[in-house]
Short mmCIF file of N, CA, C and O in Angstrom, two decimals:
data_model
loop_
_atom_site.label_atom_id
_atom_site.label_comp_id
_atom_site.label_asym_id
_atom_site.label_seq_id
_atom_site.Cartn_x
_atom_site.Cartn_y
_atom_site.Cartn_z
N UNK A 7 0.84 -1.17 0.00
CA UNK A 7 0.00 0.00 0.00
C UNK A 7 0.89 1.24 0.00
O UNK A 7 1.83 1.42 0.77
N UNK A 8 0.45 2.09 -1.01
CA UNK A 8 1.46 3.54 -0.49
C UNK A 8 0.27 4.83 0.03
O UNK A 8 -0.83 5.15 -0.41
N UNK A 9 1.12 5.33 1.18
CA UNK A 9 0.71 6.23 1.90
C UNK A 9 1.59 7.68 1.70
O UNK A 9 2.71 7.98 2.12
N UNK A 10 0.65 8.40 0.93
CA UNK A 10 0.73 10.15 1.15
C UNK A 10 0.57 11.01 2.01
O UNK A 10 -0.36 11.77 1.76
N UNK A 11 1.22 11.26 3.15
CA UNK A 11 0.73 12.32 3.91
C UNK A 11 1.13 13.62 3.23
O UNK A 11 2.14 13.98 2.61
N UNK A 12 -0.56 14.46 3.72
CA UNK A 12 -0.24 15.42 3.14
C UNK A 12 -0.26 16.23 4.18
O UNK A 12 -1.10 15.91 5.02
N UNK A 13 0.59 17.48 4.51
CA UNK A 13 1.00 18.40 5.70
C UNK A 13 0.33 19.83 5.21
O UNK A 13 -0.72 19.70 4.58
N UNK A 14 0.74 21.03 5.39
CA UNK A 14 0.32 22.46 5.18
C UNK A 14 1.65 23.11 3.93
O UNK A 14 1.78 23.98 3.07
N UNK A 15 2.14 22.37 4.36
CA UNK A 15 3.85 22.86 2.86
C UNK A 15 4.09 21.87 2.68
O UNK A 15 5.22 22.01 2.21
N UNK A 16 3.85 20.66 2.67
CA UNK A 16 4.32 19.22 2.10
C UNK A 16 3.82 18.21 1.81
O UNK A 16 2.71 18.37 1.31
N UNK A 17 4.17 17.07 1.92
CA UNK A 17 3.90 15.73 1.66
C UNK A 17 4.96 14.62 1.46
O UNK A 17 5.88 14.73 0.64
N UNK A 18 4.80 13.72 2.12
CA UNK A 18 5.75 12.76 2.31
C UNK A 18 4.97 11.02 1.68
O UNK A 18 3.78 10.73 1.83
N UNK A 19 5.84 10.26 1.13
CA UNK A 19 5.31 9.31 0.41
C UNK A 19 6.05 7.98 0.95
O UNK A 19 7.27 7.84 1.03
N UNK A 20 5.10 7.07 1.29
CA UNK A 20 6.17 5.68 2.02
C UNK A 20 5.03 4.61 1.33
O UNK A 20 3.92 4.77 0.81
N UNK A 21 5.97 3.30 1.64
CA UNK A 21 5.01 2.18 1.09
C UNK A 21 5.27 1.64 2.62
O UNK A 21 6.18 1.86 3.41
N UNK A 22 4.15 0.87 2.70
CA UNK A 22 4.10 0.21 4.39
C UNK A 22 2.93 -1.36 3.60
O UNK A 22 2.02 -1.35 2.77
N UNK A 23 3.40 -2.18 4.17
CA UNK A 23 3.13 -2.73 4.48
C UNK A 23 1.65 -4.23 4.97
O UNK A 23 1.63 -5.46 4.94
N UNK A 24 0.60 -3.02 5.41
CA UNK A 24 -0.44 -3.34 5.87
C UNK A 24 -1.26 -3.46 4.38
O UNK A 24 -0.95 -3.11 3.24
N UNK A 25 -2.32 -4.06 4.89
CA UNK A 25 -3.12 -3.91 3.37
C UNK A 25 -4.25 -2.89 3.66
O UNK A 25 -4.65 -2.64 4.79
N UNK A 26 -4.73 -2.33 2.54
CA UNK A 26 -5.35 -1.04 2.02
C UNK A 26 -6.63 -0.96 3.55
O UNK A 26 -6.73 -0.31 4.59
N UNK A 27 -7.28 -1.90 2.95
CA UNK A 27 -8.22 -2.54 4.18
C UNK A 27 -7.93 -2.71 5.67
O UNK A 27 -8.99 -2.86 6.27
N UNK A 28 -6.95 -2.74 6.41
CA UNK A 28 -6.40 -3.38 7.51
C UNK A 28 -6.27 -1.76 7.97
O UNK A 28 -6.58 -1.35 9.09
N UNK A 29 -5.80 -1.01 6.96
CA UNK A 29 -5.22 0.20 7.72
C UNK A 29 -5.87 1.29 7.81
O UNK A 29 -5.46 2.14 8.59
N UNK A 30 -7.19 1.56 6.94
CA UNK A 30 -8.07 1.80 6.87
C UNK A 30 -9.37 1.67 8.00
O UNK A 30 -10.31 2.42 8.25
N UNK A 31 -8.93 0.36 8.55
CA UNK A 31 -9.56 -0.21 9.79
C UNK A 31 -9.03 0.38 10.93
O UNK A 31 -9.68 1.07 11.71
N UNK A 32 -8.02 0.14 11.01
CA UNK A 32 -7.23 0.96 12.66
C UNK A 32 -7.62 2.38 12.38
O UNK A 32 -8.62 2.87 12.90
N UNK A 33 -6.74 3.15 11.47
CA UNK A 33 -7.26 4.29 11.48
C UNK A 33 -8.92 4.89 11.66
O UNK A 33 -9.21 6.03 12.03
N UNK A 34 -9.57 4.14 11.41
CA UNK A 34 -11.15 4.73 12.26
C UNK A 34 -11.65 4.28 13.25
O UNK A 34 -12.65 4.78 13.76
N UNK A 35 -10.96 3.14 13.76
CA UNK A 35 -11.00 2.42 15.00
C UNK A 35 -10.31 3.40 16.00
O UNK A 35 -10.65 3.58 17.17
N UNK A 36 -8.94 4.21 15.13
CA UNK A 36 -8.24 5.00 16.28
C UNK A 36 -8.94 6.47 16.37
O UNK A 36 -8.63 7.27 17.26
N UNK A 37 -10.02 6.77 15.23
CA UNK A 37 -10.81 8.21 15.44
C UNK A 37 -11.74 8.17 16.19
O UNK A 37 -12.18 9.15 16.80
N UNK A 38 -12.33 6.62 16.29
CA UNK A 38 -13.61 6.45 17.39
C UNK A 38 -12.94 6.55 18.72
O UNK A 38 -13.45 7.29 19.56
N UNK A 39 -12.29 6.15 18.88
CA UNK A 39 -11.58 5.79 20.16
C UNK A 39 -11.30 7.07 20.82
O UNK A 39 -11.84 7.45 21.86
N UNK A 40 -10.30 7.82 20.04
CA UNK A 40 -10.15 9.48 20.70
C UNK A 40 -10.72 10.49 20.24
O UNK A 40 -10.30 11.65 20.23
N UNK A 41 -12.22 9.86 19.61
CA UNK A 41 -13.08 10.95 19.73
C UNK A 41 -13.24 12.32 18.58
O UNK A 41 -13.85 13.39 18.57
N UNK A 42 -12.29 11.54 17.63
CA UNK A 42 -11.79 12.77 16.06
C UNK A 42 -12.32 12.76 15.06
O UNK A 42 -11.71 12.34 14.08
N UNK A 43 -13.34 13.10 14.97
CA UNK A 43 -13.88 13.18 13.22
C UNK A 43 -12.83 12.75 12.35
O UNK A 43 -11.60 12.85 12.36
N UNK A 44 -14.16 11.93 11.16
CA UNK A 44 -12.84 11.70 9.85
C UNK A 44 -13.94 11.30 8.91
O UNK A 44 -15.10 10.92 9.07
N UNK A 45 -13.03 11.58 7.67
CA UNK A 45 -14.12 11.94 6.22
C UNK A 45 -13.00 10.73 5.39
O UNK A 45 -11.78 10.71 5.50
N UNK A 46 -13.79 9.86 4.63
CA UNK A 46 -12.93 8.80 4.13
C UNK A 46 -13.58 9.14 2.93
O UNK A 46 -14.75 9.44 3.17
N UNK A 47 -13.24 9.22 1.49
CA UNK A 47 -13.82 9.06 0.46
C UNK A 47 -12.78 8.79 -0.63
O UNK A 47 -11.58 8.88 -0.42
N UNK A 48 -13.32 8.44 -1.83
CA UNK A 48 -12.69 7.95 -2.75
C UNK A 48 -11.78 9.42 -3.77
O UNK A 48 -12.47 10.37 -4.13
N UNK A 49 -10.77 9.40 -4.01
CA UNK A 49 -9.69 10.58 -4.43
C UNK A 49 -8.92 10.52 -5.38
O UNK A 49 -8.78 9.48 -6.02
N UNK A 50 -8.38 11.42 -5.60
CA UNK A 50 -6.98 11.30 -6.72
C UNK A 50 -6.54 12.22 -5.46
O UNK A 50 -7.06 12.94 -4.61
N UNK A 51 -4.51 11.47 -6.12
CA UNK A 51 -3.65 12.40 -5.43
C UNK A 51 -2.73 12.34 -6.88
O UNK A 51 -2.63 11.47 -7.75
N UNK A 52 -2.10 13.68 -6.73
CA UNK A 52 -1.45 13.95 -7.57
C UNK A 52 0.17 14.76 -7.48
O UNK A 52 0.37 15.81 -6.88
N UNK A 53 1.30 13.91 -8.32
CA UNK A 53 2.68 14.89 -7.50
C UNK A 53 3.31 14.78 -8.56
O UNK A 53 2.96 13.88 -9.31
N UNK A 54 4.49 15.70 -8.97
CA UNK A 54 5.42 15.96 -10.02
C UNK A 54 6.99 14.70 -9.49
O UNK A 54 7.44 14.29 -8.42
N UNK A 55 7.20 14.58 -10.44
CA UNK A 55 8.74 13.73 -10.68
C UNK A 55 9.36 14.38 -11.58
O UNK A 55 8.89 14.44 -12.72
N UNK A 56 10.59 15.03 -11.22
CA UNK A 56 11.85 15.20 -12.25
C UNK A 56 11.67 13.93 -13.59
O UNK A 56 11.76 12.78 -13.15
N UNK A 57 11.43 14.01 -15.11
CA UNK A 57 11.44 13.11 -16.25
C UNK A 57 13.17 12.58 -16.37
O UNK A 57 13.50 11.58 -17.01
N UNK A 58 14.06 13.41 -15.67
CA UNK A 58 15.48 12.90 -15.86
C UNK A 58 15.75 11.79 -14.89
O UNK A 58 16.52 10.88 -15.18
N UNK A 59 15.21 11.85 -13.89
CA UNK A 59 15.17 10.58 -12.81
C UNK A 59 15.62 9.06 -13.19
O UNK A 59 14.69 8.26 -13.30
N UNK A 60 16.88 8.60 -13.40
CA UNK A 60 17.11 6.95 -13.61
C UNK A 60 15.98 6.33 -13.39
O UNK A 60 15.55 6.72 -12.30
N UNK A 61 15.30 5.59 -13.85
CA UNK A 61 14.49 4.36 -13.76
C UNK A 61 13.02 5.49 -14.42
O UNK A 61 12.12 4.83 -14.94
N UNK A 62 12.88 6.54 -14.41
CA UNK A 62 11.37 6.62 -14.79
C UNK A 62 10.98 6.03 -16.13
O UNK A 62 9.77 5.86 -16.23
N UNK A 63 11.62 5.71 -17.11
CA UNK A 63 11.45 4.87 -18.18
C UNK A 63 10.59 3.41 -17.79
O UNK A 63 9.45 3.11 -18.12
N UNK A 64 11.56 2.66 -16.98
CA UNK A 64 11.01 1.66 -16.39
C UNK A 64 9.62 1.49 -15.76
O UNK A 64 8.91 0.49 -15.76
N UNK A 65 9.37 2.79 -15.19
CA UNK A 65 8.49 3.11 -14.53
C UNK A 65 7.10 3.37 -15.24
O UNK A 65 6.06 2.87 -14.80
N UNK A 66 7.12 4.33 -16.57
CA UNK A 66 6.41 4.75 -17.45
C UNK A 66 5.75 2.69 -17.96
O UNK A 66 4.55 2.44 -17.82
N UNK A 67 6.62 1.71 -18.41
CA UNK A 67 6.56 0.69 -18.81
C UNK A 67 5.39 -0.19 -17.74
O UNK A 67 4.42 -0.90 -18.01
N UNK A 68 6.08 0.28 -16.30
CA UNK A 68 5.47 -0.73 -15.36
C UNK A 68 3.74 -0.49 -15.23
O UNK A 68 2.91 -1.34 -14.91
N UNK A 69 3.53 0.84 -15.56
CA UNK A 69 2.15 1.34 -15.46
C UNK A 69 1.19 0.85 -16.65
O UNK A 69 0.05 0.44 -16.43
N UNK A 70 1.85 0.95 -18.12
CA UNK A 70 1.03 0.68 -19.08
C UNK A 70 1.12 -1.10 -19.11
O UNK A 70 0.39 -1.58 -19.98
N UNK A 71 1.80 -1.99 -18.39
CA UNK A 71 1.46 -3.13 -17.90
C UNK A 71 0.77 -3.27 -17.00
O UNK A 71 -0.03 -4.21 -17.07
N UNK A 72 0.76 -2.57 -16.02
CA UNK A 72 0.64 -3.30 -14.49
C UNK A 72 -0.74 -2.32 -13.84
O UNK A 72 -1.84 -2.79 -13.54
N UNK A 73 -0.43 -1.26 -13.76
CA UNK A 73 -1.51 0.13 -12.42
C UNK A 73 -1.89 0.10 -13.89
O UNK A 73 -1.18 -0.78 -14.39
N UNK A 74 -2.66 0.62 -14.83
CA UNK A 74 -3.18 1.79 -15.87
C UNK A 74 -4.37 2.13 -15.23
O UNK A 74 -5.01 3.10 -15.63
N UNK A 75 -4.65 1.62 -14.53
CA UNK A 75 -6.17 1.69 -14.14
C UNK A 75 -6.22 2.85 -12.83
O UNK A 75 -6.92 3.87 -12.76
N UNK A 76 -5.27 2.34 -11.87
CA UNK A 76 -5.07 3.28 -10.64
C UNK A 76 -3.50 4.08 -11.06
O UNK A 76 -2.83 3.69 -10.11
N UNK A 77 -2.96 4.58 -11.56
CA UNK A 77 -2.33 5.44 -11.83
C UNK A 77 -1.48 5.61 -13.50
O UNK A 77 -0.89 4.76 -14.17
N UNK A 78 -1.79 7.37 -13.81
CA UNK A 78 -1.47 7.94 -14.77
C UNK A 78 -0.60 8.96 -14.80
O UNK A 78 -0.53 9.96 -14.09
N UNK A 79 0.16 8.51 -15.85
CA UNK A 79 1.23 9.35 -15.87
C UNK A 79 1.01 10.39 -17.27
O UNK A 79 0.62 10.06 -18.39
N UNK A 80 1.43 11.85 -16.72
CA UNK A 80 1.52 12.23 -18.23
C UNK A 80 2.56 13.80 -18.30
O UNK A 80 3.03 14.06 -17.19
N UNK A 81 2.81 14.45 -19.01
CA UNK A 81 4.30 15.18 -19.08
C UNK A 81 3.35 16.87 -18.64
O UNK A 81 2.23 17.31 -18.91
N UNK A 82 4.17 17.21 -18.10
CA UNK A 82 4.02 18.60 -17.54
C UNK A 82 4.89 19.80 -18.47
O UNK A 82 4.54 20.86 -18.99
N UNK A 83 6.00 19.18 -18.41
CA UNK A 83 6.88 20.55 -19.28
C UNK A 83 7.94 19.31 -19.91
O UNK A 83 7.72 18.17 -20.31
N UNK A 84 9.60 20.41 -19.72
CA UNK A 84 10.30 19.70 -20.46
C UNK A 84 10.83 18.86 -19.20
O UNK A 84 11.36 17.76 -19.30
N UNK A 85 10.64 19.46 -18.18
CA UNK A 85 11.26 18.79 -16.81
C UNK A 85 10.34 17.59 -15.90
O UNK A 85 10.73 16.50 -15.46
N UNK A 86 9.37 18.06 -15.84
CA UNK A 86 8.31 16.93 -14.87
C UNK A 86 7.47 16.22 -15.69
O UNK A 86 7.14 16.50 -16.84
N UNK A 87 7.11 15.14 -14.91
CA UNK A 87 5.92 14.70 -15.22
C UNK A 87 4.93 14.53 -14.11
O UNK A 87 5.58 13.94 -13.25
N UNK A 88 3.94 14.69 -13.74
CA UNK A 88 2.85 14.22 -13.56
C UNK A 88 2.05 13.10 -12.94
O UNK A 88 1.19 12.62 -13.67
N UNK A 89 2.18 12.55 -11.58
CA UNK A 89 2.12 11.10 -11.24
C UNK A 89 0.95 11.37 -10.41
O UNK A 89 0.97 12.15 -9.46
N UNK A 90 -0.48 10.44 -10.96
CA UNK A 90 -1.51 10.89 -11.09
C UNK A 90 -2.07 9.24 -10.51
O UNK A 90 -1.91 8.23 -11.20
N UNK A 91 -2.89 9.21 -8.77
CA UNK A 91 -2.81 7.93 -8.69
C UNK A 91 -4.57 8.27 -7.67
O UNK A 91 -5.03 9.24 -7.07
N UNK A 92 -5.18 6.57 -8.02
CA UNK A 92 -6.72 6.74 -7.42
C UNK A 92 -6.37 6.06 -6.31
O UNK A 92 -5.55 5.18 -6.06
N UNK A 93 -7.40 6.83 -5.52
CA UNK A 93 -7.68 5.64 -3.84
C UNK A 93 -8.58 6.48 -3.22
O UNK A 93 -9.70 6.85 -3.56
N UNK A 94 -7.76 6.77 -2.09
CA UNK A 94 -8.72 7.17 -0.70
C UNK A 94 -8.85 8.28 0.14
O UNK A 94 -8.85 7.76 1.26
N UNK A 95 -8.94 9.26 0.28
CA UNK A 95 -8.47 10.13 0.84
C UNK A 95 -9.49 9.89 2.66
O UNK A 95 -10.62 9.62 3.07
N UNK A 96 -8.60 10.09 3.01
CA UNK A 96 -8.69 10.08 4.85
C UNK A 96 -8.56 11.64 5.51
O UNK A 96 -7.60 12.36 5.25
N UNK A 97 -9.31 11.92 6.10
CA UNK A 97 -8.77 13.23 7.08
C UNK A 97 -10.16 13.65 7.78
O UNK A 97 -11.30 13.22 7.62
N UNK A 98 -9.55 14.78 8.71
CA UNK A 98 -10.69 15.47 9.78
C UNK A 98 -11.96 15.95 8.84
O UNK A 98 -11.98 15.93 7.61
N UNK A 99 -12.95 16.35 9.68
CA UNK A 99 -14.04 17.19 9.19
C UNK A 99 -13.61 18.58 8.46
O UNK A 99 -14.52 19.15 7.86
N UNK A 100 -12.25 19.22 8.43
CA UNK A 100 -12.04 20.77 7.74
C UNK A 100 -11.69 20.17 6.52
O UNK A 100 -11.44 18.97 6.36
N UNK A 101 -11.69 20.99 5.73
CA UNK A 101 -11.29 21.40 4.42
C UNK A 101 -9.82 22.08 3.92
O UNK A 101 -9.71 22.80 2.93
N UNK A 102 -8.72 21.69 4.83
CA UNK A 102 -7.68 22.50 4.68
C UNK A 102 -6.47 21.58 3.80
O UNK A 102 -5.30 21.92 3.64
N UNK A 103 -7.09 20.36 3.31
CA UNK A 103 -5.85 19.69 2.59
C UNK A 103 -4.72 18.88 2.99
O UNK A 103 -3.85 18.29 2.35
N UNK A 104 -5.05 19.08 4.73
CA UNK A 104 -4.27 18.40 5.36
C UNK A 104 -4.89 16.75 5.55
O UNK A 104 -6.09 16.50 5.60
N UNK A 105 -4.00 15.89 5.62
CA UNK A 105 -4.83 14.53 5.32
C UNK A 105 -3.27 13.24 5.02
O UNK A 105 -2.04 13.32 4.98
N UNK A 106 -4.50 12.00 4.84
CA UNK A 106 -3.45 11.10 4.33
C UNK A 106 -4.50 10.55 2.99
O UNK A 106 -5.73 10.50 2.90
N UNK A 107 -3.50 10.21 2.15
CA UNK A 107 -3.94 9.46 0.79
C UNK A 107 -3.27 7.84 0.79
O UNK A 107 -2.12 7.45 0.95
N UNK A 108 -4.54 7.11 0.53
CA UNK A 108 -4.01 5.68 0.54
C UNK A 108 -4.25 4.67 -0.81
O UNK A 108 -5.45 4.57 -1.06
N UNK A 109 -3.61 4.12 -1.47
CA UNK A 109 -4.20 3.24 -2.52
C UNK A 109 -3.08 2.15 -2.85
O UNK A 109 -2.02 2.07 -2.25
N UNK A 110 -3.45 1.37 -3.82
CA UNK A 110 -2.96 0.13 -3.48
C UNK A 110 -2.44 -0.33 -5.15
O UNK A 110 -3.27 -0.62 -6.02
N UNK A 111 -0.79 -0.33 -5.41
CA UNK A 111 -1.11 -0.77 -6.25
C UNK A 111 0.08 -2.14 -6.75
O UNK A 111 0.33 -2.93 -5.84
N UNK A 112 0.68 -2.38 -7.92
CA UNK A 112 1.28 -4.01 -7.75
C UNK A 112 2.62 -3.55 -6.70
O UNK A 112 2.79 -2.33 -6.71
N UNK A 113 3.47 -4.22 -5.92
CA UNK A 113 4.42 -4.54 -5.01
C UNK A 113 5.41 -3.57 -5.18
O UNK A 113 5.64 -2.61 -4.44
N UNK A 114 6.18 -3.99 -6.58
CA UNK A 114 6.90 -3.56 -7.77
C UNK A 114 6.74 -2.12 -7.79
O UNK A 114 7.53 -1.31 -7.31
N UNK A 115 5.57 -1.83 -8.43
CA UNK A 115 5.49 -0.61 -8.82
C UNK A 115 5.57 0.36 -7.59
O UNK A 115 6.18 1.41 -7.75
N UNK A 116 5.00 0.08 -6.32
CA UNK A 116 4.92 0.47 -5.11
C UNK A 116 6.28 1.08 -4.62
O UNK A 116 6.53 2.25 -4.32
N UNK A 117 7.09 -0.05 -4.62
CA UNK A 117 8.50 0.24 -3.95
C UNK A 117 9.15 1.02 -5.28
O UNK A 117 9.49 2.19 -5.07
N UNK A 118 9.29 0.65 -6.22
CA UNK A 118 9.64 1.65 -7.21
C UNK A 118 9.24 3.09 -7.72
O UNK A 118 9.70 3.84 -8.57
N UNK A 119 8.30 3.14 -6.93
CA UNK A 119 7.57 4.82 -7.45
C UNK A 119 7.91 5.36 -5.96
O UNK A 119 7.99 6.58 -5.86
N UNK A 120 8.07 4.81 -5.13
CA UNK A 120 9.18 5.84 -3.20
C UNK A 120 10.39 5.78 -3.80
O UNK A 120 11.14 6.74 -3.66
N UNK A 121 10.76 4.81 -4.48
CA UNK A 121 12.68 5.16 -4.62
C UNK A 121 12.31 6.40 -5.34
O UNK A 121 12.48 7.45 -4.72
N UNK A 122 11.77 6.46 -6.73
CA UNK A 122 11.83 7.56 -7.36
C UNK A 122 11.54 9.06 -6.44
O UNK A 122 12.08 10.14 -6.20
N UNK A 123 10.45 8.36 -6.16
CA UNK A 123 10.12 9.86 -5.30
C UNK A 123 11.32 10.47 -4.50
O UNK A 123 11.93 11.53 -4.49
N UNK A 124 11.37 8.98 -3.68
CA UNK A 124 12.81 9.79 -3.07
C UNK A 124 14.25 10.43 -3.48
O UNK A 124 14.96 11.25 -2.90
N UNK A 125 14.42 9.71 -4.72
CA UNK A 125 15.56 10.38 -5.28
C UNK A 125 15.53 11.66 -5.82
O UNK A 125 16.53 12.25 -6.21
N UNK A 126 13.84 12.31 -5.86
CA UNK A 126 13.62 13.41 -6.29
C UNK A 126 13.96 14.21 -5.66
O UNK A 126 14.59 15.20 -6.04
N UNK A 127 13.42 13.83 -3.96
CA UNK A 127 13.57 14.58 -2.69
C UNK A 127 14.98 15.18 -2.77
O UNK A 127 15.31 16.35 -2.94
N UNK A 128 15.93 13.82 -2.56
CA UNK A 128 17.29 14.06 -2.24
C UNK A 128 17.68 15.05 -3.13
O UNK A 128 18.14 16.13 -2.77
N UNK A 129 17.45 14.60 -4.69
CA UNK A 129 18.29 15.48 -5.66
C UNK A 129 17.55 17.34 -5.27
O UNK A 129 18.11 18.39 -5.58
N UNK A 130 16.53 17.23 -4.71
CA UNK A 130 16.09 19.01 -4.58
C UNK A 130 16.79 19.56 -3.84
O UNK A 130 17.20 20.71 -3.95
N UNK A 131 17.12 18.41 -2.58
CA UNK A 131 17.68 18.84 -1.22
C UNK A 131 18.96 19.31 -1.51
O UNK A 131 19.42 20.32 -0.96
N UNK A 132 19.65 18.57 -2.41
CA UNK A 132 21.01 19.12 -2.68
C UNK A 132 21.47 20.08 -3.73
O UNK A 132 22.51 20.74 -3.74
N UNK A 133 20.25 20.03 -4.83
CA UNK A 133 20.30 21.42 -5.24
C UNK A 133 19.87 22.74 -4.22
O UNK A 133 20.39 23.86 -4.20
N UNK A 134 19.29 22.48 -3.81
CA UNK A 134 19.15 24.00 -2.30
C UNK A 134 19.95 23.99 -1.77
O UNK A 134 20.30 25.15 -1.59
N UNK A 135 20.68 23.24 -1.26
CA UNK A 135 22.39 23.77 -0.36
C UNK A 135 23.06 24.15 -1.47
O UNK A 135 23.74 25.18 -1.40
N UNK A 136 23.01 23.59 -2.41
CA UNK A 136 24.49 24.19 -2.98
C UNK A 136 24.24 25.91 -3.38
O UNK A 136 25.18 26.58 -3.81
#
């Protein structure tokens, strides 16, 4: 399963583990419990990738085999593309965007679309120091 949290200036992307269902379960088991509103409905989340990124080729391949259905890819400029994926969106009763996004898609593609992401991260991080 990969999980999007989304923050007020960010968002962070991990694959975990649990299945779509299981975690979906605790999490409203843990809003009843302490008493927190929560709005579950069906979503798109959507985030840019550097197109120079090693492996997004691979990646572009793994989708028109494998996700086409739960995630689309398509080109933004000469630099990004576009990573365009269905599921769930989770969060409080406001409207402020803050939240988590959950969906489910093959193993493969899962762990391969956080490396990317993350190598995006890193490569920004180190273009801003320098």
């Amino acid at each position: 399963m990969l999980k999007l949290t989304y923050t007020e200036g960010s968002f962070y992307l991990e694959c975990l583990t649990h299945s779509l269902e299981e975690w979906v379960a605790q999490r409203v088991i843990l809003a009843l419990r302490v008493g927190q509103s929560i709005c579950i409905e069906p979503s798109t989340a959507s985030f840019l990738l550097p197109v120079d990124l090693p492996g997004v080729e691979t990646l572009i391949a793994g989708v028109k085999r494998n996700d086409s259905e739960i995630m689309a890819l398509s080109t933004c400029d000469a630099e990004y593309m576009e990573v365009t994926l269905q599921g769930s969106w989770l969060a409080d009763a406001s409207e402020d965007g803050v939240g988590v996004f959950v969906t489910t898609l093959s193993d493969r593609t899962e762990f391969f679309l956080q490396k990317l992401w993350q190598e995006a991260q890193e490569s920004s991080a180190s273009v801003m120091s320098e």
